[in-house]
Short mmCIF file of C-alpha atoms and ligand atoms in Angstrom, two decimals:
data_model
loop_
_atom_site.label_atom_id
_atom_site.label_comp_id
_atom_site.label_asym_id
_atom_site.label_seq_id
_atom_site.Cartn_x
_atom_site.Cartn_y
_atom_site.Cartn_z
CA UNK A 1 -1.10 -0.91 4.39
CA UNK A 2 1.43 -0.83 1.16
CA UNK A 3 5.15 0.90 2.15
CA UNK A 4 6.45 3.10 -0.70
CA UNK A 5 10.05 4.51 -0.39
CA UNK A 6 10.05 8.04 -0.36
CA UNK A 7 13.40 8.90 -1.37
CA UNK A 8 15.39 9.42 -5.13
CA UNK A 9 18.40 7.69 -3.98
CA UNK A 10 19.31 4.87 -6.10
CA UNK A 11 21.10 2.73 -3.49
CA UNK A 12 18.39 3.20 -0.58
CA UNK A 13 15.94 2.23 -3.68
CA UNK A 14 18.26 -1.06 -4.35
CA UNK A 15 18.01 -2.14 -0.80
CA UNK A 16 14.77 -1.66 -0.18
CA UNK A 17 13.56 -3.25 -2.76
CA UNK A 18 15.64 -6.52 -1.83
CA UNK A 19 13.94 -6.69 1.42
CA UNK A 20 10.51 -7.46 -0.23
CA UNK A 21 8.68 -4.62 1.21
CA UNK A 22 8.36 -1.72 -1.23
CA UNK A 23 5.65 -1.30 -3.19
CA UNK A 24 6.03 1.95 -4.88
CA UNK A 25 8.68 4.87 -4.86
CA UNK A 26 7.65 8.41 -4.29
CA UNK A 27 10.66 11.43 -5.01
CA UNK A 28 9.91 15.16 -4.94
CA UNK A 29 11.99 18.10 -6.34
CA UNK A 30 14.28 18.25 -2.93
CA UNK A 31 14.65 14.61 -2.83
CA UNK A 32 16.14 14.60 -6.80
CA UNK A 33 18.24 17.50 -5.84
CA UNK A 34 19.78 15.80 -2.87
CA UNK A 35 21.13 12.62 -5.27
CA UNK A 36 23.02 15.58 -6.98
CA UNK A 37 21.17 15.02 -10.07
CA UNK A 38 21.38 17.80 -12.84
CA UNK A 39 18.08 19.45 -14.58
CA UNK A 40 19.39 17.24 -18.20
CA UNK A 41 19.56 13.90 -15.87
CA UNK A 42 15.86 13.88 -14.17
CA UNK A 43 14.33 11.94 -17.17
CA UNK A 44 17.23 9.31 -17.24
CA UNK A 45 17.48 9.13 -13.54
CA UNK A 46 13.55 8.78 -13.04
CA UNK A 47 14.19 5.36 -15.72
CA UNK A 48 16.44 4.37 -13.78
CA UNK A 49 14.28 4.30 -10.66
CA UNK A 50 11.79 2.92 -12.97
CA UNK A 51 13.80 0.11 -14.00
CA UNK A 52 14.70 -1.23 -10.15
CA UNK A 53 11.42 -0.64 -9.06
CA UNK A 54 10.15 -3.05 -11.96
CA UNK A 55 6.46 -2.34 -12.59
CA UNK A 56 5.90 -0.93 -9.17
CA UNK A 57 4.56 2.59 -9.19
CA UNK A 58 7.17 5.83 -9.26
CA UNK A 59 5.78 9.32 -8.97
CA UNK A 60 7.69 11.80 -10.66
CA UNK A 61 7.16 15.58 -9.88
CA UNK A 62 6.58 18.29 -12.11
CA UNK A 63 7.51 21.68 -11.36
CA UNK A 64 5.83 22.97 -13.95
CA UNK A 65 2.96 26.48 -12.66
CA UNK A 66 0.43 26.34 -16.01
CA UNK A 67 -2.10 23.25 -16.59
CA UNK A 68 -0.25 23.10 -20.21
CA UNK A 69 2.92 23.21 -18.91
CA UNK A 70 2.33 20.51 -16.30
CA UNK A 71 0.13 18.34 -18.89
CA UNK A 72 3.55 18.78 -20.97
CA UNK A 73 5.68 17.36 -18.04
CA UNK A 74 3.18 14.62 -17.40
CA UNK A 75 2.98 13.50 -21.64
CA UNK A 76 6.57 13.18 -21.30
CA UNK A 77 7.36 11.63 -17.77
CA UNK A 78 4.32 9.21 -18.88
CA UNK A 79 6.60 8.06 -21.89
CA UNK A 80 9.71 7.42 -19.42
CA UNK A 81 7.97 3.73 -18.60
CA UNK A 82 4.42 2.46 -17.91
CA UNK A 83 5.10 2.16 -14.25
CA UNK A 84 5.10 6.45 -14.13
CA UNK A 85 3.10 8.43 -11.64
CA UNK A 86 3.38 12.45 -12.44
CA UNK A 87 2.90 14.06 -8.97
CA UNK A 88 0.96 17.51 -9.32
CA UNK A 89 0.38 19.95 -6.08
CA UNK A 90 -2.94 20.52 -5.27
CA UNK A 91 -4.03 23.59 -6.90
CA UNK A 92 -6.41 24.73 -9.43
CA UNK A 93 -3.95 24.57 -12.59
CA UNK A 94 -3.21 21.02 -11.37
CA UNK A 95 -6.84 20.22 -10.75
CA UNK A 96 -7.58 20.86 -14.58
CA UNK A 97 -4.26 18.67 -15.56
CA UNK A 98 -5.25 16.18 -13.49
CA UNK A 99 -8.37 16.07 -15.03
CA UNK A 100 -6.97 16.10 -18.78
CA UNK A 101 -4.39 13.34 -17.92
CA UNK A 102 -6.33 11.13 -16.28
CA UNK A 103 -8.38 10.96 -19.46
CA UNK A 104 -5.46 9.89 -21.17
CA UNK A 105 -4.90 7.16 -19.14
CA UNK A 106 -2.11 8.66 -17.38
CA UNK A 107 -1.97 8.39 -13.47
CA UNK A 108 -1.92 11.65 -11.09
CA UNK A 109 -0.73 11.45 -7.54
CA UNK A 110 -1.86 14.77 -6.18
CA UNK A 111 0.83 15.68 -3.35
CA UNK A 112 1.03 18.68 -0.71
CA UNK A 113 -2.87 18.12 0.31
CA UNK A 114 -3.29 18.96 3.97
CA UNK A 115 -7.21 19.02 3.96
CA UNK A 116 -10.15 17.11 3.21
CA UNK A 117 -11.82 19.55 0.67
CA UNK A 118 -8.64 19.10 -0.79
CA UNK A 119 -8.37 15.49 -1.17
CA UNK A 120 -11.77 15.43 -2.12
CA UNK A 121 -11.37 17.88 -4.94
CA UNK A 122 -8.17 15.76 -5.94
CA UNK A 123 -10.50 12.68 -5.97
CA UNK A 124 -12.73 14.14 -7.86
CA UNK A 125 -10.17 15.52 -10.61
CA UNK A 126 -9.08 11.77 -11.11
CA UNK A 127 -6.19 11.32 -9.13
CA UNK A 128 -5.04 8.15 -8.70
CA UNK A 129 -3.19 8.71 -5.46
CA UNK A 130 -3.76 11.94 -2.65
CA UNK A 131 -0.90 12.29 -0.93
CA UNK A 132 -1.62 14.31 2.59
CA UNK A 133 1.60 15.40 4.47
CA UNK A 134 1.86 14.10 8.62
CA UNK A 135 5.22 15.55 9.56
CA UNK A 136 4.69 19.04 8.37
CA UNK A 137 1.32 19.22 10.30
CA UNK A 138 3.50 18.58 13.04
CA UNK A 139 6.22 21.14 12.34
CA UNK A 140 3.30 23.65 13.16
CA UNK A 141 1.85 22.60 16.21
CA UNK A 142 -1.50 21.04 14.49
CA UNK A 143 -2.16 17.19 14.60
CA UNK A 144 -0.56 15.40 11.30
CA UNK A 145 -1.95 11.69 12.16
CA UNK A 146 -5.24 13.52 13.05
CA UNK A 147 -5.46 15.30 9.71
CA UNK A 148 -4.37 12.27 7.85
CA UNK A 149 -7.56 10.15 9.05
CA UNK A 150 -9.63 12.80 8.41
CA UNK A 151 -8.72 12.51 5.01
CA UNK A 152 -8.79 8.90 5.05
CA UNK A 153 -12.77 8.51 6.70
CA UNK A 154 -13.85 11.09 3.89
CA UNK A 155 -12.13 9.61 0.76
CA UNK A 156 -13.10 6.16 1.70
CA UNK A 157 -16.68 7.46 2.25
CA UNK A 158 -16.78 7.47 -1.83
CA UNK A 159 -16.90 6.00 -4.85
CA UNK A 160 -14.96 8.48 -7.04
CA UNK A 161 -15.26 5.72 -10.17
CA UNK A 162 -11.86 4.90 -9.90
CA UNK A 163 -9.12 3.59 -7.75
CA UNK A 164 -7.88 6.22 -5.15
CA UNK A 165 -5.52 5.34 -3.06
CA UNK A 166 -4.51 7.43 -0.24
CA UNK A 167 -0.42 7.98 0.38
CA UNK A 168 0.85 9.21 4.19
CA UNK A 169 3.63 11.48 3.34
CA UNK A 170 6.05 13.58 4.98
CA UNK A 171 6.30 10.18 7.23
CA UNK A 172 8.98 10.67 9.96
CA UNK A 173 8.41 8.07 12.64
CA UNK A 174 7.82 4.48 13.17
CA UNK A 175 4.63 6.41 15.50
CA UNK A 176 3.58 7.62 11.88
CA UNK A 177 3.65 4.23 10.16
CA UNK A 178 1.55 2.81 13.63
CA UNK A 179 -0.86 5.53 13.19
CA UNK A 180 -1.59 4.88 9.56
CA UNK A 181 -1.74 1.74 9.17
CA UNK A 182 -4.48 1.70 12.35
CA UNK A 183 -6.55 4.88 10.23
CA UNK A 184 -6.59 2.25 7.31
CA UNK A 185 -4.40 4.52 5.00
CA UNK A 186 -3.59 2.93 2.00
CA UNK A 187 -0.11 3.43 1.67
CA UNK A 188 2.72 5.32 3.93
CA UNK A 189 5.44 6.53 1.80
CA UNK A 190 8.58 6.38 3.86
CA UNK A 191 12.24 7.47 3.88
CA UNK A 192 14.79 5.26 4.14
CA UNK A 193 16.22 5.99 7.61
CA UNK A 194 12.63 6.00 9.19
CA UNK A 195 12.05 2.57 7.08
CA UNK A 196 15.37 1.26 8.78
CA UNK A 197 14.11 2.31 12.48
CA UNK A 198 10.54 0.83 11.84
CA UNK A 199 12.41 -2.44 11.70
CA UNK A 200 14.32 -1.99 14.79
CA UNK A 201 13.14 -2.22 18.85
CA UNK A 202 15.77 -2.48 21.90
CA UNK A 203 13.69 -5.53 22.93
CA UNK A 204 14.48 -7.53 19.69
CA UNK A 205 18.20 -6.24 19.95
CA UNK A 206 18.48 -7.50 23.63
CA UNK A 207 16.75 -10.74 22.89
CA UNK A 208 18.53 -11.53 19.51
CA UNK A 209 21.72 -10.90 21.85
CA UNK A 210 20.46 -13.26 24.77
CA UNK A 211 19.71 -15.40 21.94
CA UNK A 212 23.37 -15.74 20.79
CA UNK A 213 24.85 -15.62 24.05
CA UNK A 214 22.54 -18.83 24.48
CA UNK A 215 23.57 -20.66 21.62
CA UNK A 216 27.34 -19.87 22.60
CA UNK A 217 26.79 -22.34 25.57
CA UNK A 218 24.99 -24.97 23.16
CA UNK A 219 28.11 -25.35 21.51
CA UNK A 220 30.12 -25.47 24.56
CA UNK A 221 28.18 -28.02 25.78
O1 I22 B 1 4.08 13.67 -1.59
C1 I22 B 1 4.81 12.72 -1.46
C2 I22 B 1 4.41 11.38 -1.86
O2 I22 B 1 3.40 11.38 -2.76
C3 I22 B 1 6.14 12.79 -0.83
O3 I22 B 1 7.16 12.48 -1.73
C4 I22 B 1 6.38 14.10 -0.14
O4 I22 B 1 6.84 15.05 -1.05
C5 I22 B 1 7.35 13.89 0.99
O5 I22 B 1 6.86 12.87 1.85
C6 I22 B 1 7.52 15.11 1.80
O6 I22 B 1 7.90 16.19 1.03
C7 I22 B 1 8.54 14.89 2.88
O7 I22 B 1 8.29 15.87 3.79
P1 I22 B 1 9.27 16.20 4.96
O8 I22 B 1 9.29 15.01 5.89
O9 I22 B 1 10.59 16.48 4.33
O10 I22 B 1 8.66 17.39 5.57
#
């Protein structure tokens, strides 16, 4: 399973990339707004993501309600840098974008899918990625891993004639990243602060400190 950061922050974007371990940045609306990015900024800031995420995949969202207007958007976030993704919400106006830009060449990651007709139906359109949500399953009392590899046993039933790759989102827990990687999701997109606790355990802490408290005597001795 791939890690993408899911985040717009510059600096988390920086770090994570030095570790090694990113291989694609997702960022929604509320993620953009929380860098305290203006409407004039997006495109620039979006390059700039673009430019330390070198060649790895960035989904940009559009917030756009028409299939022209949201074609628009994803003409124009397409000519930002090669390494573009314009995120779409499943529904029918971004079903027939989808469809249009996909043709062009230009790849869809169709986000806020919580089903499989859904994801199939995003599949189908020509999404590139289908991004179904874990945490927010969650937040209503239904089962978000459980929904996730339901989506993942139907898309990788089929051959949609081009590469899909499924994208865990709304990823709050290390539990999450367990569970998808186990399903045989493609990718879990992750923010930063869950990314940092997936690294941790107490167990490593208290060894690493046994560890040092160890050498200590080596170099009394
Ligand atoms: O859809 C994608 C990735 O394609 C994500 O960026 C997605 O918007 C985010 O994971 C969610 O919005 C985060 O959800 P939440 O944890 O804030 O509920």
């Amino acid at each position: 399973m791939k890690f993408f950061l899911d985040t717009a922050n510059l600096d988390e974007i920086r770090e994570a990339v030095s570790w090694g371990v990113i291989s694609g940045v997702t960022t929604n609306p509320s993620l953009y707004a929380k860098t305290g990015g203006t409407l004039a900024g997006y495109e620039d800031h979006m390059r700039a993501i673009c430019a330390v995420c070198d060649g790895l995949p960035v989904s940009a969202e559009s917030c756009a309600d028409t299939t022209e207007g949201m074609i628009e958007d994803g003409r124009r976030f397409a000519r930002i840098a090669p390494n573009i993704v314009v995120k779409l919400p499943v529904c029918t106006e971004a079903l027939a974008a989808t469809h249009a830009l996909a043709q062009e060449g230009i790849s869809v990651n169709m986000t806020l899918v919580f089903t499989v007709p859904q994801a199939l139906l995003a599949a189908r359109a020509g999404a590139r990625y289908i991004s179904p949500f874990v945490g927010r399953f969650d937040d209503i009392a239904e089962d978000g891993v459980e929904q996730l590899s339901n989506v993942c046993a139907a898309i990788h039933n089929y051959d949609f004639g081009h590469e899909v790759e499924i994208i865990g989102a709304s990823i709050r827990t290390p539990n999450h990243i367990t569970q998808a990687a186990l399903m045989g999701c493609d990718i879990a997109t992750v923010p930063f602060a869950a990314l940092k606790k997936a690294v941790k355990h107490p167990l490593t802490d208290r060894g690493l400190a046994s560890f040092l408290e160890d050498w200590k005597k080596v170099e009394q001795a």
